[in-house]
PDB file of C-alpha atoms (C1' of nucleotides) in Angstrom:
ATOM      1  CA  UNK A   1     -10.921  24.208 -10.604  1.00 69.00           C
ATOM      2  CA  UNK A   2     -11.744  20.647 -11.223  1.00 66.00           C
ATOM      3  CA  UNK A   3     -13.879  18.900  -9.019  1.00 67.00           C
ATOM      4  CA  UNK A   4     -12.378  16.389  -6.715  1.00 67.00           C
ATOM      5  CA  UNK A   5     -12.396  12.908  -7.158  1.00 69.00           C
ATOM      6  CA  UNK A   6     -14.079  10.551  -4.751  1.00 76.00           C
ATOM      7  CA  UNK A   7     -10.527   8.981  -4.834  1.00 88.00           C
ATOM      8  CA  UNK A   8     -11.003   4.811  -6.147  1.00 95.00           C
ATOM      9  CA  UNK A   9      -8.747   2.243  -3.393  1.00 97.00           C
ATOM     10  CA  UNK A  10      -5.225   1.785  -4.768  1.00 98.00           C
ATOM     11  CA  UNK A  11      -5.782  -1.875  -6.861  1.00 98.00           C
ATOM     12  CA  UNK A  12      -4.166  -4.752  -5.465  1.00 98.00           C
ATOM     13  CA  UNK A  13      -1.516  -6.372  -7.875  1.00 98.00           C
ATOM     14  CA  UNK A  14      -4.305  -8.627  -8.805  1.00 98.00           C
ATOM     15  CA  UNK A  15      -6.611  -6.477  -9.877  1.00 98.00           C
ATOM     16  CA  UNK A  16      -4.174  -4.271 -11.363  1.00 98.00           C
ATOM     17  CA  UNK A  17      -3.327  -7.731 -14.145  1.00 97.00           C
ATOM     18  CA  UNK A  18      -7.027  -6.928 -15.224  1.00 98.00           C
ATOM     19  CA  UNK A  19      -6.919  -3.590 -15.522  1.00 98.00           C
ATOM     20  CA  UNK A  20      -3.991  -4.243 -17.953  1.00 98.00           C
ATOM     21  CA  UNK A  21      -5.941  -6.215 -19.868  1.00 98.00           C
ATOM     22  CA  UNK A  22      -9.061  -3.969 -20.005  1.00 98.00           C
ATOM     23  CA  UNK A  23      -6.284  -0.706 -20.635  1.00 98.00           C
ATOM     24  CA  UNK A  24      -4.553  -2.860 -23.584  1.00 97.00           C
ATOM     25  CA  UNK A  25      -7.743  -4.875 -25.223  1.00 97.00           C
ATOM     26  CA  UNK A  26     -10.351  -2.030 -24.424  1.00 97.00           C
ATOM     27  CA  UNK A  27     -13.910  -3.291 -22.898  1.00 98.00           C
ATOM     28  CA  UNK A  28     -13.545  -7.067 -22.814  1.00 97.00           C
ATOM     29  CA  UNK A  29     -16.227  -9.666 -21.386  1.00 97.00           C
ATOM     30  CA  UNK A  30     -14.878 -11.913 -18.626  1.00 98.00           C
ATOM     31  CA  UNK A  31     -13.981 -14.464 -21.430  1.00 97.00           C
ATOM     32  CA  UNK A  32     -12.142 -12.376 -23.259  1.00 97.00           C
ATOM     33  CA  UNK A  33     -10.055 -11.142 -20.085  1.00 97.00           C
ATOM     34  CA  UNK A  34      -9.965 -14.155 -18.469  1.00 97.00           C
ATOM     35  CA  UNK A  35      -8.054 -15.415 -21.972  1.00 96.00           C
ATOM     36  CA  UNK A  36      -5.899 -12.671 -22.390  1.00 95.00           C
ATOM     37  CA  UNK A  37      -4.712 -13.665 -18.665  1.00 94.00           C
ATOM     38  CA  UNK A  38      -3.418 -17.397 -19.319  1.00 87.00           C
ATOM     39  CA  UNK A  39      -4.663 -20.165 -17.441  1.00 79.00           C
ATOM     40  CA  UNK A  40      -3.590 -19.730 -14.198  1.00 89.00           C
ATOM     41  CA  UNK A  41      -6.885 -18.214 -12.441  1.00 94.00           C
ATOM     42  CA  UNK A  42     -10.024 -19.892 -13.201  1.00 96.00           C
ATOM     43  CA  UNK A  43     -12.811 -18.335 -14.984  1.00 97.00           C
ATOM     44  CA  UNK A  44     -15.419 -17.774 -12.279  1.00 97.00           C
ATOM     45  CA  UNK A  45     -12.021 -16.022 -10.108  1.00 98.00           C
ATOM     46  CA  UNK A  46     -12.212 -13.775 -12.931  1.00 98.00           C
ATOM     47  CA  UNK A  47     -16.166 -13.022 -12.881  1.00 98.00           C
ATOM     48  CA  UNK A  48     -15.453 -12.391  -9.124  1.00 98.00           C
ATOM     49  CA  UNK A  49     -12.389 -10.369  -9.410  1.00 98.00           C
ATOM     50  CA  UNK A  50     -14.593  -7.763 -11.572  1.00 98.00           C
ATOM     51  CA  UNK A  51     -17.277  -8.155  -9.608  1.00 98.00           C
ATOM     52  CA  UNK A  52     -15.840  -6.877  -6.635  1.00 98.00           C
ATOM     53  CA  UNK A  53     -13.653  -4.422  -8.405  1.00 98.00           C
ATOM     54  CA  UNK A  54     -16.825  -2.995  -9.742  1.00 98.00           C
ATOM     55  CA  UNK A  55     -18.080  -2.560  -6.429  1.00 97.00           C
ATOM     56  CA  UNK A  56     -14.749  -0.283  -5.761  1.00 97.00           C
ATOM     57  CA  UNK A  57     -15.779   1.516  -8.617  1.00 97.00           C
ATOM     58  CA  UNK A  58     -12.175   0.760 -10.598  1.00 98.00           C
ATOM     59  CA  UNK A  59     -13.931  -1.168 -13.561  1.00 98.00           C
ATOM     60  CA  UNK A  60     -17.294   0.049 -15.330  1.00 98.00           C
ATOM     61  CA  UNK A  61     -19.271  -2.560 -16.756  1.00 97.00           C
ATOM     62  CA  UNK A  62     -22.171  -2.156 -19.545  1.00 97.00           C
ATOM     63  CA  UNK A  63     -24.911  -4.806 -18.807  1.00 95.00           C
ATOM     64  CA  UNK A  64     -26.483  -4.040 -22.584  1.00 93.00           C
ATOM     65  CA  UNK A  65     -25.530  -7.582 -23.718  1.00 92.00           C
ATOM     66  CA  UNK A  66     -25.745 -10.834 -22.257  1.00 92.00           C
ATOM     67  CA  UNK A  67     -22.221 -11.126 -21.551  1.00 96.00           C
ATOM     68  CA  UNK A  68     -21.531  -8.034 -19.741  1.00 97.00           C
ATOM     69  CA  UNK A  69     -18.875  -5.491 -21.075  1.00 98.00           C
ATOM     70  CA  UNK A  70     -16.479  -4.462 -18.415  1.00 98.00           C
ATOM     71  CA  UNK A  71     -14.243  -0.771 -18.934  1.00 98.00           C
ATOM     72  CA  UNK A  72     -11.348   0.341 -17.102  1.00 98.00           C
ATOM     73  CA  UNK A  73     -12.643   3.535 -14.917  1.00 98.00           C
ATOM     74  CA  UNK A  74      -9.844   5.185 -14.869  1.00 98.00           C
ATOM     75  CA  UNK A  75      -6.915   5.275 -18.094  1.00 98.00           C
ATOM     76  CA  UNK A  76      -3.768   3.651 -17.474  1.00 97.00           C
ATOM     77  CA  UNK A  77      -2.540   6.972 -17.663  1.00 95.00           C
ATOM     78  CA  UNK A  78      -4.569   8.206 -14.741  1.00 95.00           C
ATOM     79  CA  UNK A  79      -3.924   5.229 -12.689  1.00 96.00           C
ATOM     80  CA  UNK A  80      -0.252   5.429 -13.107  1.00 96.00           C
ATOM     81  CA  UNK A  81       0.130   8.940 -12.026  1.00 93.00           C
ATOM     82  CA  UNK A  82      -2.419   8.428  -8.957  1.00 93.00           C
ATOM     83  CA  UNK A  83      -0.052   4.911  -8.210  1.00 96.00           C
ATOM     84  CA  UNK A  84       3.008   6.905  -8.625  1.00 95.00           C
ATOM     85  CA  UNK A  85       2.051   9.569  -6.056  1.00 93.00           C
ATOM     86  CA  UNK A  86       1.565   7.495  -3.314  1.00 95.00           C
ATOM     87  CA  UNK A  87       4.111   5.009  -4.110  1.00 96.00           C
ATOM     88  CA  UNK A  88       6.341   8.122  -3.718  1.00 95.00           C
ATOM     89  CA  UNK A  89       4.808   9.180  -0.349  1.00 94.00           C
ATOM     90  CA  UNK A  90       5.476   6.018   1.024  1.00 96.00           C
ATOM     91  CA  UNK A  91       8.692   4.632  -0.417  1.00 97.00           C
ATOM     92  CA  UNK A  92      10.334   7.486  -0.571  1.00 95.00           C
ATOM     93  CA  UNK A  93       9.130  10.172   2.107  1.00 93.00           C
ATOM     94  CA  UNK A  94       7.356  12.171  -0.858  1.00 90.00           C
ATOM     95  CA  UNK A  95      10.606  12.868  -3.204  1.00 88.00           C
ATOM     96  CA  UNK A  96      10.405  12.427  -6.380  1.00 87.00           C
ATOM     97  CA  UNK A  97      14.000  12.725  -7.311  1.00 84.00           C
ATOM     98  CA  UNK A  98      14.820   9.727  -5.040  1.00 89.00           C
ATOM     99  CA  UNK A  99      12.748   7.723  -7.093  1.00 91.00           C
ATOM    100  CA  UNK A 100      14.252   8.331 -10.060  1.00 87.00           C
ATOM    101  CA  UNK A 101      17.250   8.067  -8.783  1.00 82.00           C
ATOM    102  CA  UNK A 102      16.511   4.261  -7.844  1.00 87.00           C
ATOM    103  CA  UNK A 103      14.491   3.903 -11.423  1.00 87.00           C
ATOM    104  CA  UNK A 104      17.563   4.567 -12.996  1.00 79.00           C
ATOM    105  CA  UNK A 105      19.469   1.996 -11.062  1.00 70.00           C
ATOM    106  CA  UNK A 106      16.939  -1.008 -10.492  1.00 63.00           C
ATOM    107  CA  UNK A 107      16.666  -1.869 -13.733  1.00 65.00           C
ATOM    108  CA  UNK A 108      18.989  -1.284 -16.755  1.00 66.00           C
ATOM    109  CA  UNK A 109      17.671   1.391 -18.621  1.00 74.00           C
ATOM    110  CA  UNK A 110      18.673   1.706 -22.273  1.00 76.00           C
ATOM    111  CA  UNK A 111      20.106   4.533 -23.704  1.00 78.00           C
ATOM    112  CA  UNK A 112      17.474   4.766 -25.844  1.00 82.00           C
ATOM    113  CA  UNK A 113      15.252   5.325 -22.427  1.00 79.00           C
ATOM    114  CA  UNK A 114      17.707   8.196 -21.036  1.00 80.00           C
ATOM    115  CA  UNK A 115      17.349  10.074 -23.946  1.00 83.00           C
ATOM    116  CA  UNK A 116      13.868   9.880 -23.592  1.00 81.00           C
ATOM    117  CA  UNK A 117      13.915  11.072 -20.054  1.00 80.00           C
ATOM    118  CA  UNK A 118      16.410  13.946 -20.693  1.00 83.00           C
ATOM    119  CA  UNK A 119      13.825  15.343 -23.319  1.00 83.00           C
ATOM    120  CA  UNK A 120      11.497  14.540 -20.583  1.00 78.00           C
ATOM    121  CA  UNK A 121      13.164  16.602 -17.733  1.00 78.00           C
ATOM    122  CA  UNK A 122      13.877  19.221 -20.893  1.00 79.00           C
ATOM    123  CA  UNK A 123      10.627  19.579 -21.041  1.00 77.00           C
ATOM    124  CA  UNK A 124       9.419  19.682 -17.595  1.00 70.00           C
ATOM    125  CA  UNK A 125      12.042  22.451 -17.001  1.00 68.00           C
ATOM    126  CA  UNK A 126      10.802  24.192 -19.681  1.00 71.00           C
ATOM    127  CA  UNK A 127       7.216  24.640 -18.856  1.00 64.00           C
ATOM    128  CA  UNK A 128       9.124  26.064 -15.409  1.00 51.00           C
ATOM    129  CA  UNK A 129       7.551  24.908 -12.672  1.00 45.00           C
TER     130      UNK A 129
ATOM    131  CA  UNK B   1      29.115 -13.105  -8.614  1.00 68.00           C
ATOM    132  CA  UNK B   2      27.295 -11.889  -6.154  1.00 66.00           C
ATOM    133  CA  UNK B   3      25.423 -14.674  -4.225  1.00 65.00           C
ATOM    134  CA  UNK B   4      21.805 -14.013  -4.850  1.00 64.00           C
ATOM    135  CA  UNK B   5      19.866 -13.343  -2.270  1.00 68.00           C
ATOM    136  CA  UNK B   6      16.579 -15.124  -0.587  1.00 75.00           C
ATOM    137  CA  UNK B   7      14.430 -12.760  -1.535  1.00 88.00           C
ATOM    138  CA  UNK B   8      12.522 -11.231   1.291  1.00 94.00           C
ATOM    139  CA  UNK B   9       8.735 -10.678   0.987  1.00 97.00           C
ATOM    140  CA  UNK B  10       7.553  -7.412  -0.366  1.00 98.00           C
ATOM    141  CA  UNK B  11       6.482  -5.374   3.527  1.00 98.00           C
ATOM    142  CA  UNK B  12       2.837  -4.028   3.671  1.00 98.00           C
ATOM    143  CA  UNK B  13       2.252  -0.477   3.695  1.00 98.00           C
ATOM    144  CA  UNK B  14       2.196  -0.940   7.409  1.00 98.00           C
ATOM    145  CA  UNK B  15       5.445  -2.409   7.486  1.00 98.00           C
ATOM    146  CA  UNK B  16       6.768   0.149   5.586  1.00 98.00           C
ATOM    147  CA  UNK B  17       5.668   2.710   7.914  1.00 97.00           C
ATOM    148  CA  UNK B  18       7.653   0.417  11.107  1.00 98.00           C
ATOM    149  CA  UNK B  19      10.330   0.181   8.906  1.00 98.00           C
ATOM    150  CA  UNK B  20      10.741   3.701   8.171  1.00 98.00           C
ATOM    151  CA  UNK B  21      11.287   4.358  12.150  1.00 98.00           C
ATOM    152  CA  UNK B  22      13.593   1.195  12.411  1.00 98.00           C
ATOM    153  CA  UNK B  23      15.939   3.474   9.324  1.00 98.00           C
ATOM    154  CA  UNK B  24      15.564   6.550  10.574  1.00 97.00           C
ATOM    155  CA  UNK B  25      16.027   5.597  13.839  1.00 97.00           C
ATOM    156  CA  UNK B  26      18.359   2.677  14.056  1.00 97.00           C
ATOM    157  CA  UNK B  27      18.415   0.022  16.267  1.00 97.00           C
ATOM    158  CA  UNK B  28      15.354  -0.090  18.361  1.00 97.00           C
ATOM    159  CA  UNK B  29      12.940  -1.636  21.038  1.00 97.00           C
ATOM    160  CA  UNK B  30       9.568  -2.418  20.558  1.00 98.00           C
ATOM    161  CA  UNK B  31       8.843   0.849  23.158  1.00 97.00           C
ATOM    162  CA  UNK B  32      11.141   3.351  20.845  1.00 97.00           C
ATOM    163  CA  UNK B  33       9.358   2.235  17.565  1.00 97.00           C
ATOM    164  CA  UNK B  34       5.612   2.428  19.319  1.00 97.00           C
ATOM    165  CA  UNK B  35       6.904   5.952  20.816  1.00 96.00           C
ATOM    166  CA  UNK B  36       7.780   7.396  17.507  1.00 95.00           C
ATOM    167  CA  UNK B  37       4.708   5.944  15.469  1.00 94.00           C
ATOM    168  CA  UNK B  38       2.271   8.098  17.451  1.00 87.00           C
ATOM    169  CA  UNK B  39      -0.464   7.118  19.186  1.00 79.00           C
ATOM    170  CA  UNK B  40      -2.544   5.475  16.705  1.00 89.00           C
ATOM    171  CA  UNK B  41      -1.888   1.681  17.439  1.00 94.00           C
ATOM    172  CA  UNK B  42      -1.275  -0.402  20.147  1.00 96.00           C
ATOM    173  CA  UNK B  43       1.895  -1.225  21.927  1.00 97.00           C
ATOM    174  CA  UNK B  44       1.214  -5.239  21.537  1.00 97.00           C
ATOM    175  CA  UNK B  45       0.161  -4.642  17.796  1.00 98.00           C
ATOM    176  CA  UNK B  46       3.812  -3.172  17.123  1.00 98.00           C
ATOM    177  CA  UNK B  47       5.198  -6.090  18.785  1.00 98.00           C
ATOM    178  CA  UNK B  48       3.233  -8.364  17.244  1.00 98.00           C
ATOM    179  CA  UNK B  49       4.280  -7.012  13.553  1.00 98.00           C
ATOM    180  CA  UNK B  50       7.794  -7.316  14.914  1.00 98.00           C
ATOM    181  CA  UNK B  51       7.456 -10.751  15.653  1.00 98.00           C
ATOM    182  CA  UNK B  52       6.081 -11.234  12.330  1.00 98.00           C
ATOM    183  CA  UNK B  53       8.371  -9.213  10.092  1.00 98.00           C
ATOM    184  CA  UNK B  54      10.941 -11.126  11.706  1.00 98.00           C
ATOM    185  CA  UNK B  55       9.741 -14.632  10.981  1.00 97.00           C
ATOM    186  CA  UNK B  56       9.379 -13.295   7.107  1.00 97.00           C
ATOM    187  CA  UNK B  57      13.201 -11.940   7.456  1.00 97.00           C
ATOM    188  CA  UNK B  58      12.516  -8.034   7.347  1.00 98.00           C
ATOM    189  CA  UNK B  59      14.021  -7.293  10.690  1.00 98.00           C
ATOM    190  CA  UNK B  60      16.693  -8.631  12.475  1.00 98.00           C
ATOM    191  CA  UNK B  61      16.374  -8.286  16.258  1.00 97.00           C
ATOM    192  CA  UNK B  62      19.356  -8.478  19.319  1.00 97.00           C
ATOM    193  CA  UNK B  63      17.886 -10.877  22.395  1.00 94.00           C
ATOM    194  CA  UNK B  64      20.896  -9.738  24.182  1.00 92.00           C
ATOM    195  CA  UNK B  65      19.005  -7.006  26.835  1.00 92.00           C
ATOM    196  CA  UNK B  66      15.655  -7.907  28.869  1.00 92.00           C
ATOM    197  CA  UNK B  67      13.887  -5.936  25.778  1.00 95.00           C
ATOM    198  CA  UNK B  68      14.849  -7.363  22.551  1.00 97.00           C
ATOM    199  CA  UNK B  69      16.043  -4.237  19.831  1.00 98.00           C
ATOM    200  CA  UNK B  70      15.197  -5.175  16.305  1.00 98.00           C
ATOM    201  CA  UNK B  71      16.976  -4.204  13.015  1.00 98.00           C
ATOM    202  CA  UNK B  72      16.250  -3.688   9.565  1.00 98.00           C
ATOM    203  CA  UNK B  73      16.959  -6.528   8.094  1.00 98.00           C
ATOM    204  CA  UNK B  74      17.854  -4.290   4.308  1.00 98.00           C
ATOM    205  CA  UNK B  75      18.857  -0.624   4.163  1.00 98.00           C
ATOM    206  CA  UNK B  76      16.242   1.866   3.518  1.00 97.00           C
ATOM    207  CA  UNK B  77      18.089   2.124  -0.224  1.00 95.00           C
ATOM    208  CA  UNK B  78      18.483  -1.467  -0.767  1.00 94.00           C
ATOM    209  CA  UNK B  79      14.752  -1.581  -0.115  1.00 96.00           C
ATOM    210  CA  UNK B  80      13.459   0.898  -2.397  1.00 96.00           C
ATOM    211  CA  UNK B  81      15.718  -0.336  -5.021  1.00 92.00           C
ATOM    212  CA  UNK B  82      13.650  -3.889  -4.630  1.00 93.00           C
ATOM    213  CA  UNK B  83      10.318  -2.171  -4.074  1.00 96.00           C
ATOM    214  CA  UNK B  84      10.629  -0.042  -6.971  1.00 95.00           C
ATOM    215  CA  UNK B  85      11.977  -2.779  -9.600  1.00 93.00           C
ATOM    216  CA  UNK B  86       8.850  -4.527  -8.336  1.00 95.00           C
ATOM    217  CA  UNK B  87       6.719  -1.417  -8.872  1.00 96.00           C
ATOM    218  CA  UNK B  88       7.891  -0.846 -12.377  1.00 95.00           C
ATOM    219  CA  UNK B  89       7.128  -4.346 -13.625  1.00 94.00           C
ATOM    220  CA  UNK B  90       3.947  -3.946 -12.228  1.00 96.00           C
ATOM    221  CA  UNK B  91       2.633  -0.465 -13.166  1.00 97.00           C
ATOM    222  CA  UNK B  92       4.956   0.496 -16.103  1.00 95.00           C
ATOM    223  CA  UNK B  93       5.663  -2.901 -17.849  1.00 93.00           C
ATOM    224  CA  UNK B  94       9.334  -2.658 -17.274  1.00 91.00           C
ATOM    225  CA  UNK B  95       9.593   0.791 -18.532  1.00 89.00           C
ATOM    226  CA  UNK B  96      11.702   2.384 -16.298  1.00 87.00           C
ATOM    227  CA  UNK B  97      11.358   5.475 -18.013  1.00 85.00           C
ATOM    228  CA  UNK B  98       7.534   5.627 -18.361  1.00 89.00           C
ATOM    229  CA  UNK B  99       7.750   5.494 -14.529  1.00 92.00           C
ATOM    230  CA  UNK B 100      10.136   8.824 -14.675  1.00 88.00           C
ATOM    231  CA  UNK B 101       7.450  10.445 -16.865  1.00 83.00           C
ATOM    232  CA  UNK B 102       5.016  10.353 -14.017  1.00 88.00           C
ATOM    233  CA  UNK B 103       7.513  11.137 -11.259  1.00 87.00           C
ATOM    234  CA  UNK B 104       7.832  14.432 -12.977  1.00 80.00           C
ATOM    235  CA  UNK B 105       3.945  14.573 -13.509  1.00 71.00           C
ATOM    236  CA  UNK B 106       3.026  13.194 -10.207  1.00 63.00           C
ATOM    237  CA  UNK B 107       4.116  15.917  -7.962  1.00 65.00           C
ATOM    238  CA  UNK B 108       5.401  19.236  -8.574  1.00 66.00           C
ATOM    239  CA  UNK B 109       9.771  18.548  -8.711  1.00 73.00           C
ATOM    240  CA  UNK B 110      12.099  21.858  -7.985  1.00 75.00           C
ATOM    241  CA  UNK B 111      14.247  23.257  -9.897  1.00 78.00           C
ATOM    242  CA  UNK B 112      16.660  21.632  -7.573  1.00 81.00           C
ATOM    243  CA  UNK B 113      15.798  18.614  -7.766  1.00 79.00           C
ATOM    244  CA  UNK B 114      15.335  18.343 -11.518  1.00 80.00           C
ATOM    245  CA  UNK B 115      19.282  19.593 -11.262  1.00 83.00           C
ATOM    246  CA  UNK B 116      19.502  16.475  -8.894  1.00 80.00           C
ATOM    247  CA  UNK B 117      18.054  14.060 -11.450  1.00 80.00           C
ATOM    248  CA  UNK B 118      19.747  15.563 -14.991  1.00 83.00           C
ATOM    249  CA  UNK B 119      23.165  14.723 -12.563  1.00 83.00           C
ATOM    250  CA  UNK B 120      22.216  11.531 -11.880  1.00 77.00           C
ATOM    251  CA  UNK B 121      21.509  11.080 -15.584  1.00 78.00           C
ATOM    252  CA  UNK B 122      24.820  12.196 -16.792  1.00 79.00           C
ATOM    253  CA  UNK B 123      26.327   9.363 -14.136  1.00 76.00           C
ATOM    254  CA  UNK B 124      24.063   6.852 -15.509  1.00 70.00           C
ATOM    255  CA  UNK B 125      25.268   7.556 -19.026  1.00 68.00           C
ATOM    256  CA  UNK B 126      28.615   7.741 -18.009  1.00 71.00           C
ATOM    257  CA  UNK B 127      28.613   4.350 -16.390  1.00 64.00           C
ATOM    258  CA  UNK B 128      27.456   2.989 -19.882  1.00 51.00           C
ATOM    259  CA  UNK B 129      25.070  -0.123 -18.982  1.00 46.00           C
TER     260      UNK B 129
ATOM    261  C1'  DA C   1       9.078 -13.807  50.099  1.00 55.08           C
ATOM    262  C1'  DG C   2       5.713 -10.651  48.088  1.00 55.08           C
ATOM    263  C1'  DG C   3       4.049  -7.142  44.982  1.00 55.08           C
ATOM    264  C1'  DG C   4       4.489  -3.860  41.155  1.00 55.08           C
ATOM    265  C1'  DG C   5       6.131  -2.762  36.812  1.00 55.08           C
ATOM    266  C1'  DT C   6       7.734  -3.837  32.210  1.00 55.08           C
ATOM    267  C1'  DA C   7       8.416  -7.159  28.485  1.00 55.08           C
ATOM    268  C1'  DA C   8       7.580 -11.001  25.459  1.00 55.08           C
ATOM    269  C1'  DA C   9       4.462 -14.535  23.902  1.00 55.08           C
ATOM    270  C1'  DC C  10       0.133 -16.376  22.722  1.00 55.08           C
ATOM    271  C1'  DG C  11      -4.320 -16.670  20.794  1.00 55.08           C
ATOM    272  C1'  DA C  12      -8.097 -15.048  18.646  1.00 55.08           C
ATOM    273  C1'  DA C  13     -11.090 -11.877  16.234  1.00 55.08           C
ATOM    274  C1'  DG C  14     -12.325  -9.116  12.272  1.00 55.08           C
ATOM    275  C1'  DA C  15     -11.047  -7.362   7.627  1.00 55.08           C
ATOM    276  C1'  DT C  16      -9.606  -8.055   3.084  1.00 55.08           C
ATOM    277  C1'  DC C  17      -8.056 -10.888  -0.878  1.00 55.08           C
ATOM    278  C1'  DT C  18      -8.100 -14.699  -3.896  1.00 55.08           C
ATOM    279  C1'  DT C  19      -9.811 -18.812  -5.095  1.00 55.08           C
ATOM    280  C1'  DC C  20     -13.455 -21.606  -6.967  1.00 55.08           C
ATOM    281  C1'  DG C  21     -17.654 -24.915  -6.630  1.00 55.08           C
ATOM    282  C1'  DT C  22     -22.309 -24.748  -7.310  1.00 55.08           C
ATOM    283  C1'  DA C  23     -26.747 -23.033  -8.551  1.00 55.08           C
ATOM    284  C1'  DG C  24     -29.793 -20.565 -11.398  1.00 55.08           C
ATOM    285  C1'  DC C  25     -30.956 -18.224 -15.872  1.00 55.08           C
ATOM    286  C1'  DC C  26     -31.602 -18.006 -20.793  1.00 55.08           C
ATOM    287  C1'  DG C  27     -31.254 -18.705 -25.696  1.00 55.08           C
ATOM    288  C1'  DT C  28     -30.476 -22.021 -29.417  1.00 55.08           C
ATOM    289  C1'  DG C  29     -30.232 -26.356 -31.927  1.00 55.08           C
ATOM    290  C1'  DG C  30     -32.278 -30.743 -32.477  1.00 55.08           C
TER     291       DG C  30
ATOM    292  C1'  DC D   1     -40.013 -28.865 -25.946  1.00 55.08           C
ATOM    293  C1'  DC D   2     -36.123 -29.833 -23.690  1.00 55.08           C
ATOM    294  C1'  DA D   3     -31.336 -30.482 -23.028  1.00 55.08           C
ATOM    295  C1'  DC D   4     -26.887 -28.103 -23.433  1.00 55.08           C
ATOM    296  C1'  DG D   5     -23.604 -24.544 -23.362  1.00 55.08           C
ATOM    297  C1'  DG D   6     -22.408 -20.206 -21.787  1.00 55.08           C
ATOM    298  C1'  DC D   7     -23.353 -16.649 -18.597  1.00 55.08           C
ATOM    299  C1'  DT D   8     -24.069 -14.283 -13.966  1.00 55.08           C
ATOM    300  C1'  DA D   9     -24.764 -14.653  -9.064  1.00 55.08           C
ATOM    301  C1'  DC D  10     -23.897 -16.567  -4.635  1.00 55.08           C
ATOM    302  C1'  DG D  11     -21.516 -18.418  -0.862  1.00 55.08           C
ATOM    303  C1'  DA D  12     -17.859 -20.192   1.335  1.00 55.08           C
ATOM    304  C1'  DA D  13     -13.091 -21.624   2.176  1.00 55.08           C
ATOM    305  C1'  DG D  14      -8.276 -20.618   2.959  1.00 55.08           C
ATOM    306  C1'  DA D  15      -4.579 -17.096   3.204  1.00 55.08           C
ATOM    307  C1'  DT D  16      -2.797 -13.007   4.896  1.00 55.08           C
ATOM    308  C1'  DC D  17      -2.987  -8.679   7.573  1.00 55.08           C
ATOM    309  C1'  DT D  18      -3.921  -5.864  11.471  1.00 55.08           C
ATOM    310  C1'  DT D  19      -5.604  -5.403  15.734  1.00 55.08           C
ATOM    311  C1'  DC D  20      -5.390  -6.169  20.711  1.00 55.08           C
ATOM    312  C1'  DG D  21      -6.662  -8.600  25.291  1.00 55.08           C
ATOM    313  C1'  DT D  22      -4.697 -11.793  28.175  1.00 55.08           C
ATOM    314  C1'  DT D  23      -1.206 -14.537  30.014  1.00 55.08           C
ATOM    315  C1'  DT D  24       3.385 -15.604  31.386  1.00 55.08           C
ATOM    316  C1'  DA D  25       8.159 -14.492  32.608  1.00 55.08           C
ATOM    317  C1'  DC D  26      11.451 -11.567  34.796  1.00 55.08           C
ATOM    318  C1'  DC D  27      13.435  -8.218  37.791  1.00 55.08           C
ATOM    319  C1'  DC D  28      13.858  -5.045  41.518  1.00 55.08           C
ATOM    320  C1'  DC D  29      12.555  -3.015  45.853  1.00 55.08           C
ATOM    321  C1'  DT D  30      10.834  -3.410  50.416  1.00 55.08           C
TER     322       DT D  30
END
DNA sequence: AGGGGTAAACGAAGATCTTCGTAGCCGTGG
DNA sequence: CCACGGCTACGAAGATCTTCGTTTACCCCT
């Protein structure tokens, strides 16, 4: 069985805007982060923001170069499934089915997007479980 | 139209958790909601969130009897429709459906309740939009 | 009237988050 | 060789969250 996970803190919504970046540009510098984010947080907030979050152990960071290299620690992936389990145990009283049932109704969801969930739920009932 | 509304701060995870007693509950005193939270805070620290989540509009409370009985100031469901729109701009980029994907992964979903969700598909594809 | 019990209100402390100014380091161009 | 630009590190401020001790108000019973 796989070993368990020290288990990183949840990201705060900041933090989780730089993960994006990292998950979307790969291993960016602060510059480069700090540019994908727009100019509403200043540079140094940025230097600080992955400092810290290194400290949690979410980012990575490669000190090879002069201008560090900072990495996601986790995938997006990972992240979103770890997000999405507690976000279920506390919104919704650990039921998954609720959820969806709100995900379907907060936001519009294209038909193009219920197909893709009906192959989804095809599949899940497929592998049984 | 509908009016729109104010917008009410997103609640803390500890919010959530006083909130979750005011829903399941109904109507209660400061005494009822630190009864059914278990022993693990104080009585003044549940009043004093009160006090708070009613300044920020999350609970509504009666001053009617010697102790005051506070509200939810939004149903449980129009809650976690707000919290999870939130969530899925956050997390998923808008993707409702990516968010589905790792409902299903997240925790293990019965048969039921995959029944549940392919019924609440058909209504959403019924209702067009 | 006095005393006990329960409730609300207040205030403050400690934690975490976000922000950034400032200082120190280092390589490069002049 | 030294100033400059870009980088990291540090420290601190202001906001918000969570916690609770203490105080104040009220009511009822004797």
């Amino acid at each position: 069985m796989p070993k368990k996970k020290p288990a990183l803190p949840r990201p705060t919504d900041t933090e989780l805007r730089l993960l994006n970046v990292l998950w979307h540009h790969g291993p960016s510098t602060v510059r480069e982060v700090w540019t994908h984010l727009g100019s509403d947080v200043g540079y140094t907030t940025v230097l600080k923001l992955l400092q810290i979050m290194r400290e949690k152990g979410l980012v990575l960071r490669d000190e090879q170069a002069t201008s560090h290299v900072y990495a996601a620690a986790l995938s997006e992936t990972e992240t979103q499934t770890d997000l999405v389990g507690g976000f279920i145990d506390r919104v919704f009283g650990g039921s998954a089915s609720r959820l969806v049932l709100h995900a379907l109704g907060s936001k519009s969801v294209s038909p193009k997007e219920l197909k893709a969930i009906r192959e989804l739920l095809d599949q899940a009932e497929h592998d049984g479980k």
